[in-house]
């Protein structure tokens, strides 16, 4: 009975022609977050400016909360498109086309807007996500001058509370005294 030789192109999946397993490829690195340029952020500009009292117009906690919202907004692909996207596959825009990361980011944005409330969520979206200046927000909403700064501060404070951010670490005024020493053992009797 004659044995048949298999050509090199018909090797089993996962094996090399020598019959050994190929070297494993390294796992791909975790996907980086969205590219965010702080120079274009109105919040970063407000954080660099100081008021008459010498304090920043937006403190670090408020800045972190606003940039976290912006990051989720970008991840959720809610930013308006300027041009057509020719790389989309058929069925784009359907729920099946969204990844879990996009859906989770949309849920985080929706929860943040619900926590802030309908009165303040519009200002957050305009300044943090759509990168509108305070003057533009005041003009669109027909608000008096310098009111957007106050409303934005209130909205960022609520957003920071929602995210669990705080300007300072807080704990007990004094921790109870504890001892990790065990009582001395009596000498062993022989």
Short mmCIF file of C-alpha atoms in Angstrom, two decimals:
data_model
loop_
_atom_site.label_atom_id
_atom_site.label_comp_id
_atom_site.label_asym_id
_atom_site.label_seq_id
_atom_site.Cartn_x
_atom_site.Cartn_y
_atom_site.Cartn_z
CA UNK A 1 0.00 0.00 0.00
CA UNK A 2 1.46 3.36 -1.02
CA UNK A 3 1.49 6.33 1.33
CA UNK A 4 0.47 9.69 0.06
CA UNK A 5 2.56 12.73 0.79
CA UNK A 6 0.76 15.96 1.52
CA UNK A 7 2.18 19.00 -0.22
CA UNK A 8 3.55 21.83 1.94
CA UNK A 9 0.55 23.99 1.10
CA UNK A 10 -1.82 21.48 2.70
CA UNK A 11 -0.36 21.58 6.22
CA UNK A 12 -2.86 21.56 9.07
CA UNK A 13 -4.01 24.90 10.41
CA UNK A 14 -1.77 26.16 13.21
CA UNK A 15 1.23 24.07 12.15
CA UNK A 16 4.25 24.93 10.05
CA UNK A 17 5.47 22.67 7.24
CA UNK A 18 7.91 21.13 9.75
CA UNK A 19 4.96 20.12 11.93
CA UNK A 20 5.70 22.56 14.77
CA UNK A 21 3.52 25.35 16.02
CA UNK A 22 4.53 28.81 14.77
CA UNK A 23 5.76 31.44 17.21
CA UNK A 24 2.90 33.31 18.80
CA UNK A 25 2.37 36.90 17.85
CA UNK A 26 2.29 39.39 20.70
CA UNK A 27 -1.13 40.59 21.73
CA UNK A 28 -2.04 43.95 20.22
CA UNK A 29 -1.66 46.91 22.54
CA UNK A 30 -4.79 48.31 24.11
CA UNK A 31 -6.56 50.81 21.92
CA UNK A 32 -5.52 54.32 22.88
CA UNK A 33 -8.15 56.82 23.90
CA UNK A 34 -9.34 59.45 21.50
CA UNK A 35 -6.81 62.10 20.54
CA UNK A 36 -7.80 65.21 22.46
CA UNK A 37 -6.06 68.52 21.98
CA UNK A 38 -6.30 70.58 25.16
CA UNK A 39 -5.28 73.69 23.23
CA UNK A 40 -8.63 73.71 21.43
CA UNK A 41 -10.67 73.19 24.59
CA UNK A 42 -12.51 76.22 25.99
CA UNK A 43 -12.26 74.55 29.41
CA UNK A 44 -8.46 74.42 29.29
CA UNK A 45 -8.44 78.09 28.30
CA UNK A 46 -10.68 78.92 31.27
CA UNK A 47 -8.48 76.82 33.58
CA UNK A 48 -5.43 78.89 32.56
CA UNK A 49 -7.19 82.20 33.22
CA UNK A 50 -7.67 83.65 36.70
CA UNK A 51 -10.47 85.79 38.03
CA UNK A 52 -10.24 88.95 40.10
CA UNK A 53 -9.75 86.89 43.24
CA UNK A 54 -6.67 85.16 41.76
CA UNK A 55 -8.31 81.73 41.46
CA UNK A 56 -8.67 79.90 38.16
CA UNK A 57 -12.03 80.36 36.43
CA UNK A 58 -12.28 76.55 36.14
CA UNK A 59 -10.51 74.50 38.81
CA UNK A 60 -8.73 71.19 38.19
CA UNK A 61 -11.68 69.08 39.35
CA UNK A 62 -14.05 70.86 36.99
CA UNK A 63 -11.52 70.58 34.16
CA UNK A 64 -11.12 66.83 34.74
CA UNK A 65 -14.89 66.32 34.78
CA UNK A 66 -15.41 68.33 31.59
CA UNK A 67 -12.60 66.59 29.73
CA UNK A 68 -13.90 63.20 30.84
CA UNK A 69 -17.29 64.08 29.37
CA UNK A 70 -15.62 65.24 26.16
CA UNK A 71 -13.65 61.98 25.94
CA UNK A 72 -16.81 59.90 26.34
CA UNK A 73 -18.60 62.10 23.80
CA UNK A 74 -15.79 61.54 21.30
CA UNK A 75 -15.66 57.80 21.99
CA UNK A 76 -19.42 57.58 21.48
CA UNK A 77 -18.91 59.03 17.99
CA UNK A 78 -21.41 61.81 18.66
CA UNK A 79 -19.24 64.56 17.19
CA UNK A 80 -20.67 66.00 13.99
CA UNK A 81 -19.01 64.89 10.77
CA UNK A 82 -17.62 67.54 8.46
CA UNK A 83 -17.25 65.33 5.38
CA UNK A 84 -18.59 62.05 4.10
CA UNK A 85 -17.07 58.85 5.38
CA UNK A 86 -16.36 56.57 2.46
CA UNK A 87 -14.84 53.85 4.64
CA UNK A 88 -18.16 52.81 6.15
CA UNK A 89 -19.41 49.34 5.42
CA UNK A 90 -22.96 48.67 4.36
CA UNK A 91 -25.31 48.68 7.29
CA UNK A 92 -23.46 51.49 9.04
CA UNK A 93 -25.65 53.41 11.40
CA UNK A 94 -27.53 50.31 12.44
CA UNK A 95 -27.21 49.03 15.99
CA UNK A 96 -25.16 46.07 14.77
CA UNK A 97 -22.45 48.42 13.47
CA UNK A 98 -21.67 49.92 16.88
CA UNK A 99 -19.01 48.38 19.04
CA UNK A 100 -19.47 47.77 22.72
CA UNK A 101 -17.09 50.65 23.47
CA UNK A 102 -19.25 53.09 21.49
CA UNK A 103 -22.45 51.92 23.14
CA UNK A 104 -20.90 52.07 26.62
CA UNK A 105 -19.64 55.61 25.95
CA UNK A 106 -23.12 56.67 24.79
CA UNK A 107 -24.61 55.29 27.98
CA UNK A 108 -22.02 57.14 30.09
CA UNK A 109 -22.81 60.42 28.32
CA UNK A 110 -26.55 59.86 28.78
CA UNK A 111 -26.11 59.07 32.50
CA UNK A 112 -23.94 62.16 32.98
CA UNK A 113 -26.51 64.39 31.25
CA UNK A 114 -29.29 62.90 33.38
CA UNK A 115 -27.27 63.47 36.57
CA UNK A 116 -26.56 67.09 35.66
CA UNK A 117 -30.16 67.79 34.72
CA UNK A 118 -31.82 69.33 31.68
CA UNK A 119 -31.18 72.89 32.83
CA UNK A 120 -27.39 72.56 32.79
CA UNK A 121 -26.71 69.75 30.33
CA UNK A 122 -27.02 72.00 27.27
CA UNK A 123 -24.23 74.29 28.45
CA UNK A 124 -21.99 71.30 29.14
CA UNK A 125 -22.58 69.88 25.69
CA UNK A 126 -21.96 73.22 23.99
CA UNK A 127 -18.75 74.09 25.85
CA UNK A 128 -17.20 70.70 26.63
CA UNK A 129 -18.27 68.64 23.62
CA UNK A 130 -18.97 71.06 20.77
CA UNK A 131 -16.15 73.38 21.94
CA UNK A 132 -18.15 76.58 21.75
CA UNK A 133 -16.89 79.65 23.53
CA UNK A 134 -18.80 81.24 26.38
CA UNK A 135 -19.65 84.31 24.29
CA UNK A 136 -21.17 82.12 21.58
CA UNK A 137 -23.27 80.25 24.15
CA UNK A 138 -24.51 83.53 25.64
CA UNK A 139 -25.34 84.88 22.18
CA UNK A 140 -27.25 81.74 21.12
CA UNK A 141 -29.26 81.56 24.33
CA UNK A 142 -29.77 85.32 24.60
CA UNK A 143 -28.19 85.38 28.06
CA UNK A 144 -26.67 88.49 29.64
CA UNK A 145 -22.89 88.83 29.47
CA UNK A 146 -20.81 86.67 31.84
CA UNK A 147 -23.70 84.40 32.86
CA UNK A 148 -22.43 81.41 30.89
CA UNK A 149 -19.35 81.30 33.13
CA UNK A 150 -21.50 80.99 36.25
CA UNK A 151 -23.87 78.41 34.73
CA UNK A 152 -20.91 76.40 33.37
CA UNK A 153 -19.32 76.38 36.83
CA UNK A 154 -22.51 75.01 38.38
CA UNK A 155 -22.83 72.38 35.65
CA UNK A 156 -19.20 71.29 36.02
CA UNK A 157 -19.63 71.01 39.79
CA UNK A 158 -22.63 68.70 39.34
CA UNK A 159 -20.72 66.70 36.73
CA UNK A 160 -17.73 66.32 39.07
CA UNK A 161 -20.06 65.03 41.80
CA UNK A 162 -21.54 62.55 39.32
CA UNK A 163 -18.07 61.29 38.40
CA UNK A 164 -17.03 61.15 42.06
CA UNK A 165 -14.28 63.74 41.64
CA UNK A 166 -13.27 65.98 44.50
CA UNK A 167 -10.82 68.83 44.85
CA UNK A 168 -9.33 67.40 48.01
CA UNK A 169 -9.06 64.04 49.67
CA UNK A 170 -11.36 63.80 52.65
CA UNK A 171 -11.50 61.28 55.40
CA UNK A 172 -11.85 61.10 59.12
CA UNK A 173 -10.43 63.92 61.18
CA UNK A 174 -8.54 61.33 63.19
CA UNK A 175 -8.27 57.63 62.70
CA UNK A 176 -8.72 55.36 65.70
CA UNK A 177 -5.53 54.07 67.26
CA UNK A 178 -4.83 50.50 66.28
CA UNK A 179 -2.15 48.11 67.39
CA UNK A 180 -0.90 45.28 65.26
CA UNK A 181 1.14 43.72 68.09
CA UNK A 182 0.06 40.44 69.56
CA UNK A 183 0.17 39.87 73.28
CA UNK A 184 3.42 38.21 74.39
CA UNK A 185 3.16 34.46 74.57
CA UNK A 186 3.99 32.74 77.82
CA UNK A 187 7.25 30.78 77.75
CA UNK A 188 6.88 27.19 76.62
CA UNK A 189 7.22 24.65 79.44
CA UNK A 190 9.13 21.52 78.76
#
